[in-house]
PDB file of C-alpha atoms in Angstrom:
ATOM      1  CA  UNK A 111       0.000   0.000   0.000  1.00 93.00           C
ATOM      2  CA  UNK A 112       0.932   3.530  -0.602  1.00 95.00           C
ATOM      3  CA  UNK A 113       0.855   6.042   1.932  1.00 96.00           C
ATOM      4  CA  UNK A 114       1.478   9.743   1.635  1.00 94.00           C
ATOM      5  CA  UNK A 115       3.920  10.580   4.687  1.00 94.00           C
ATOM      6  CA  UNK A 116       4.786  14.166   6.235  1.00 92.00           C
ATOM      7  CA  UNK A 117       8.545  12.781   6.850  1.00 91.00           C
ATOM      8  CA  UNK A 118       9.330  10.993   3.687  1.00 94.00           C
ATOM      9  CA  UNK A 119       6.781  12.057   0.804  1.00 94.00           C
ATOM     10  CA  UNK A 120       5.239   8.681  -0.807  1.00 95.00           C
ATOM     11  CA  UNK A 121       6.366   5.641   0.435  1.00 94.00           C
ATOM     12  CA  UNK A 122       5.097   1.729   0.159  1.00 96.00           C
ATOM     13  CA  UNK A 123       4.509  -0.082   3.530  1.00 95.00           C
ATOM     14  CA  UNK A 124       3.624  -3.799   3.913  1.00 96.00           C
ATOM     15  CA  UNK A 125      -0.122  -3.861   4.856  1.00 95.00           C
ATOM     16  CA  UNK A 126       0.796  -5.325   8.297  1.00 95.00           C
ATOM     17  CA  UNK A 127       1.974  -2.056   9.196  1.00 97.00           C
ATOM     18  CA  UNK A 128      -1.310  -0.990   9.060  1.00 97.00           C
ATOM     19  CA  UNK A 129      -2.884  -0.255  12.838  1.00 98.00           C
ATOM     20  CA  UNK A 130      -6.142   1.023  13.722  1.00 98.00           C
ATOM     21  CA  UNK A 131      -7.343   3.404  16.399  1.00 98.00           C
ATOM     22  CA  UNK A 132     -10.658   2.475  17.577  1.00 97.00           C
ATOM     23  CA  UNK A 133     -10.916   5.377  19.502  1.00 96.00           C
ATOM     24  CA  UNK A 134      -8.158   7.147  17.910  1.00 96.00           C
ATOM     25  CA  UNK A 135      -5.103   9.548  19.923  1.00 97.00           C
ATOM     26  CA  UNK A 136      -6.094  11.815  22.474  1.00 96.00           C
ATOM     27  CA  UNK A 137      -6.591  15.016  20.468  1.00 95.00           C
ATOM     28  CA  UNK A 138      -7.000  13.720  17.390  1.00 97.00           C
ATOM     29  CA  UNK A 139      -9.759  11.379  17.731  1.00 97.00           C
ATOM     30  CA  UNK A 140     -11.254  11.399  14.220  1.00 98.00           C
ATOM     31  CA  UNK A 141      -7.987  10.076  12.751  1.00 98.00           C
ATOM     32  CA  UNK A 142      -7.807   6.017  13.337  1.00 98.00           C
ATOM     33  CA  UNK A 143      -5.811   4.870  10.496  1.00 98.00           C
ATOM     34  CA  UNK A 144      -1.673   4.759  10.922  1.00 98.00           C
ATOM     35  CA  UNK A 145       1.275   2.958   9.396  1.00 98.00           C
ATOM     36  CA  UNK A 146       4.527   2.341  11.573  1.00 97.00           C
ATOM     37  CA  UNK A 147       7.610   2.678   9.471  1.00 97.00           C
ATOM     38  CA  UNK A 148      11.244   3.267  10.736  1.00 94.00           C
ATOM     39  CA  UNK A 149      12.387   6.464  11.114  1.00 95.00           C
ATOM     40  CA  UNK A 150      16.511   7.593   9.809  1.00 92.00           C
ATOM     41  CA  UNK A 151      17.312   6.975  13.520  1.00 89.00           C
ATOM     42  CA  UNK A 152      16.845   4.126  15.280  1.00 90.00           C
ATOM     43  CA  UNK A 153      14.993   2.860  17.335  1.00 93.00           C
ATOM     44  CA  UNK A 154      12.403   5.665  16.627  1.00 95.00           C
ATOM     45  CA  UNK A 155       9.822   4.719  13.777  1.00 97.00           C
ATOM     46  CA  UNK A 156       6.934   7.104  12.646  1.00 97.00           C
ATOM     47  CA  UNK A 157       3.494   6.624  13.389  1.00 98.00           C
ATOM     48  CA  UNK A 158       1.988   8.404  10.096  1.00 98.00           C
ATOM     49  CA  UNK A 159      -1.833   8.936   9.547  1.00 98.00           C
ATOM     50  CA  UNK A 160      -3.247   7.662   6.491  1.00 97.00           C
ATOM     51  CA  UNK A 161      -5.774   9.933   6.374  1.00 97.00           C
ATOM     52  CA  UNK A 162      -4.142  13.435   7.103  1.00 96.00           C
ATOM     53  CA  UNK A 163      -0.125  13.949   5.701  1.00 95.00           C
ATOM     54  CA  UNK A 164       0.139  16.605   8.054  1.00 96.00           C
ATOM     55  CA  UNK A 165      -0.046  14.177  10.769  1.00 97.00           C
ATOM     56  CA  UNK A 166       2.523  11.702  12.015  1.00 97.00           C
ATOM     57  CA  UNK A 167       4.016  11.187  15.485  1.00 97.00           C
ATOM     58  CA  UNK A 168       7.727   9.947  16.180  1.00 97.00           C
ATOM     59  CA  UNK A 169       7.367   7.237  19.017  1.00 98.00           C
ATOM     60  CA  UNK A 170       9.808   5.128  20.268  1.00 97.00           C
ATOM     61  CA  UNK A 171       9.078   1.769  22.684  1.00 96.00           C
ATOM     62  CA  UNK A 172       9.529   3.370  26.176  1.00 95.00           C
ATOM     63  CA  UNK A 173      11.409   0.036  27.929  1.00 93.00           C
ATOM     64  CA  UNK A 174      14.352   0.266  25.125  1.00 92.00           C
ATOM     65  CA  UNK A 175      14.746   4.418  26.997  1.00 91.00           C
ATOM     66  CA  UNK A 176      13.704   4.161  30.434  1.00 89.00           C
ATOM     67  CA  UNK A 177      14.624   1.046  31.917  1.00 84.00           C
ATOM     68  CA  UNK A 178      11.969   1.575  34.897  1.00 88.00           C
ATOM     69  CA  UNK A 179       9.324   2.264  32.559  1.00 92.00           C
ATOM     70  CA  UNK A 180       6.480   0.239  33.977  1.00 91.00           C
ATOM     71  CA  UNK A 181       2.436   0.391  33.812  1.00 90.00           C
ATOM     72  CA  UNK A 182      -0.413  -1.391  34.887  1.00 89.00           C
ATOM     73  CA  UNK A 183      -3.299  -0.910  32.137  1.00 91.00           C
ATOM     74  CA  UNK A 184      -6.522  -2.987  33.445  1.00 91.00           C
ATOM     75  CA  UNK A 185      -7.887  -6.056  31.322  1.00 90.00           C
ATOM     76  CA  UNK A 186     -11.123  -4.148  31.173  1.00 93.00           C
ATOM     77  CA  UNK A 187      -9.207  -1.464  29.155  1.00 93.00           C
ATOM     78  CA  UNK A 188      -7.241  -3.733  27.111  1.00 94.00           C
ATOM     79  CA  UNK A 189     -10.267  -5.885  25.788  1.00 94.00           C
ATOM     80  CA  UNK A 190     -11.521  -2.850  24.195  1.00 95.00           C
ATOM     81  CA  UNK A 191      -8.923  -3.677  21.678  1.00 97.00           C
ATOM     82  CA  UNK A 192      -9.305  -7.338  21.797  1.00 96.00           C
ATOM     83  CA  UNK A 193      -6.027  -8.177  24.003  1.00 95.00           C
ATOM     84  CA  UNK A 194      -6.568 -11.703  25.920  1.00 91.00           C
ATOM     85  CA  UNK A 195      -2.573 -11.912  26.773  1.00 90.00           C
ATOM     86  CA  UNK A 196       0.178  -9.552  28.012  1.00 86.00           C
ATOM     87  CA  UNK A 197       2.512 -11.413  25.573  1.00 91.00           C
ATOM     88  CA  UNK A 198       0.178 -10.005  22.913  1.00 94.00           C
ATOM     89  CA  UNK A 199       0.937  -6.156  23.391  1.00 96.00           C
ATOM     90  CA  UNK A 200       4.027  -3.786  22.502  1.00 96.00           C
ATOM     91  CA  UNK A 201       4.102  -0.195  24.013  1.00 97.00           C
ATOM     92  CA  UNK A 202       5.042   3.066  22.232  1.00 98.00           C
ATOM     93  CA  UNK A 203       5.661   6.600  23.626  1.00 98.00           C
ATOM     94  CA  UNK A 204       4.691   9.478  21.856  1.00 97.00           C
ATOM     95  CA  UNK A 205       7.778  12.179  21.558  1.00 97.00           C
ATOM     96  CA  UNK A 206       7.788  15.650  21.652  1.00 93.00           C
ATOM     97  CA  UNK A 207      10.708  17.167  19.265  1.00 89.00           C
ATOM     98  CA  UNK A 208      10.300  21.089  19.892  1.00 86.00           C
ATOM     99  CA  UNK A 209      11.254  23.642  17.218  1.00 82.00           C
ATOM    100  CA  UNK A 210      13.161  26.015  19.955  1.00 82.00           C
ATOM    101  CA  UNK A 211      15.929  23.910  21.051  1.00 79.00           C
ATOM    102  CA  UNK A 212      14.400  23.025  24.028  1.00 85.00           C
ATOM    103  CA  UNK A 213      14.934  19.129  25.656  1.00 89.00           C
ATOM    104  CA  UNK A 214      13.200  16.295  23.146  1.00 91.00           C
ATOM    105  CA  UNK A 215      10.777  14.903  25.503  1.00 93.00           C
ATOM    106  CA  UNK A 216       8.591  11.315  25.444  1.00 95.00           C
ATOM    107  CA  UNK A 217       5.097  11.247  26.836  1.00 96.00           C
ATOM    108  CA  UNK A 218       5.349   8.030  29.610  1.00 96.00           C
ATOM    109  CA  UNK A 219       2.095   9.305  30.825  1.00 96.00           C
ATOM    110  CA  UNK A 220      -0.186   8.525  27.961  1.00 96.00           C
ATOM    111  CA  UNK A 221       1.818   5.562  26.228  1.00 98.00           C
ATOM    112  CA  UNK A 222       0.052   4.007  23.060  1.00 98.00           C
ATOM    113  CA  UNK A 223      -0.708   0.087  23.713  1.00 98.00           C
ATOM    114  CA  UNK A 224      -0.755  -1.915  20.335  1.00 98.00           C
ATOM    115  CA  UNK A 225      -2.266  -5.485  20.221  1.00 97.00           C
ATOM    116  CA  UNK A 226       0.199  -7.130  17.881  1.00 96.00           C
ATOM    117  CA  UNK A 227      -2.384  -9.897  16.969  1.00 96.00           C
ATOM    118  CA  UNK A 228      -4.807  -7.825  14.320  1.00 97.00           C
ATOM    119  CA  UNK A 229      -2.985  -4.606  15.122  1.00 98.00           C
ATOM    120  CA  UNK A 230      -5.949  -2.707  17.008  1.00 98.00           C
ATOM    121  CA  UNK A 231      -4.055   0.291  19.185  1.00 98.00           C
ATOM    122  CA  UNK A 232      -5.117   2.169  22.248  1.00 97.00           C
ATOM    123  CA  UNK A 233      -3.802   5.252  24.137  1.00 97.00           C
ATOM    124  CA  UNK A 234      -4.278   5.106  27.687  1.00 97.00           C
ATOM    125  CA  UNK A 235      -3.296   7.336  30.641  1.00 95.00           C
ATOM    126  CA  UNK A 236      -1.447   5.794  33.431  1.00 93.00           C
ATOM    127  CA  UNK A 237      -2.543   7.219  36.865  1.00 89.00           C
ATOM    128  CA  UNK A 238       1.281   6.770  38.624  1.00 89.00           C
ATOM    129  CA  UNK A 239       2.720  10.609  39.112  1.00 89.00           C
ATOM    130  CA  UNK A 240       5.905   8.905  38.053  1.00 90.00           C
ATOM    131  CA  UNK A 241       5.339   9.153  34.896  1.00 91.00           C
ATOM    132  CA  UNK A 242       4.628  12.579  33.217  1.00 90.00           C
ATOM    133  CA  UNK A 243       4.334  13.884  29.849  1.00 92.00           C
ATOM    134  CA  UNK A 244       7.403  15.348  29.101  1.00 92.00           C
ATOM    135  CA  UNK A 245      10.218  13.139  30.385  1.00 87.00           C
ATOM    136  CA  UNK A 246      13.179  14.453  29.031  1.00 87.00           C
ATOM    137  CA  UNK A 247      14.565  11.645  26.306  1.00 85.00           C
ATOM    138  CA  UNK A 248      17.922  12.885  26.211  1.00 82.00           C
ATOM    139  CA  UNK A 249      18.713  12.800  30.187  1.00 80.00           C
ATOM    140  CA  UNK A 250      17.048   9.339  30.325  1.00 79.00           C
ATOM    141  CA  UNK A 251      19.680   8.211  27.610  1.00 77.00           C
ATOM    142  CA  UNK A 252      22.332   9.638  29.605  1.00 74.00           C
ATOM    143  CA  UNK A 253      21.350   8.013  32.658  1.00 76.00           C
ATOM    144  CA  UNK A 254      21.159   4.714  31.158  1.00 68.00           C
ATOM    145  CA  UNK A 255      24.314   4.989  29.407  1.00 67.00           C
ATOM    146  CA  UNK A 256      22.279   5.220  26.155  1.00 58.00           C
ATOM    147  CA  UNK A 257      24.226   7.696  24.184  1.00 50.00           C
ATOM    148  CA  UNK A 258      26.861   8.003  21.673  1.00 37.00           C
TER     149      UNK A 258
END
């Protein structure tokens, strides 16, 4: 399938990089059709919208950053997108790349669950003060010895 991308201009993508938002992203609700492609640097990929070019999201999965990264998302939640095992889930966090220099920052606080079976995704919002919006990418990689 062809997809129109904000990042890359046309590009082909396997159709099992299709995912589907039931109930879409927080704030952009409307929008429930994404592919997930890799981005130049790993291990961020895009999360594009096939139905608006203007909008894509650079994620990256959370535990490969923030080693403590945990969250406890209720089976009630998870069935809305047809999860019946943990093994069945992978978890991306949503980055924030600001245009004024300011830190590059990962939103732990409302991490996007994906049910790798048929692909159905979810956003939740996990209740622990822990974990905020804006957790600064670039001092977590330092921490954990991440960086070149």
């Amino acid at each position: 399938m062809q997809v129109e991308t904000k990042a890359k201009g046309l590009i082909t993508v396997d159709e099992k990089q299709r995912l589907s938002f039931p109930e879409g992203l927080f704030g952009f609700e409307q929008f429930t059709d994404y592919v997930l492609f890799e981005s130049e640097y790993e291990p961020f990929l895009w999360l594009q919208s096939t139905e608006k070019k203007a909008l894509a999201f650079l994620v990256v999965d959370p535990f490969l950053i923030c080693g403590d990264y945990e969250l406890d998302v209720d089976d009630k939640v998870l069935s809305r997108i047809d999860v019946s095992s943990p093994a069945d889930v992978f978890v991306l966090a949503i980055l924030t790349v600001p245009a004024e220099g300011n830190p590059v920052t990962m939103n732990l606080q409302g991490p996007i669950i994906v049910n790798k079976q048929n692909n159905k995704c979810l956003q939740v919002v996990i209740s622990d003060p822990k974990w905020g919006t804006k957790h600064d990418l670039l001092a977590e990689m330092k921490k954990r010895g991440n960086l070149c």
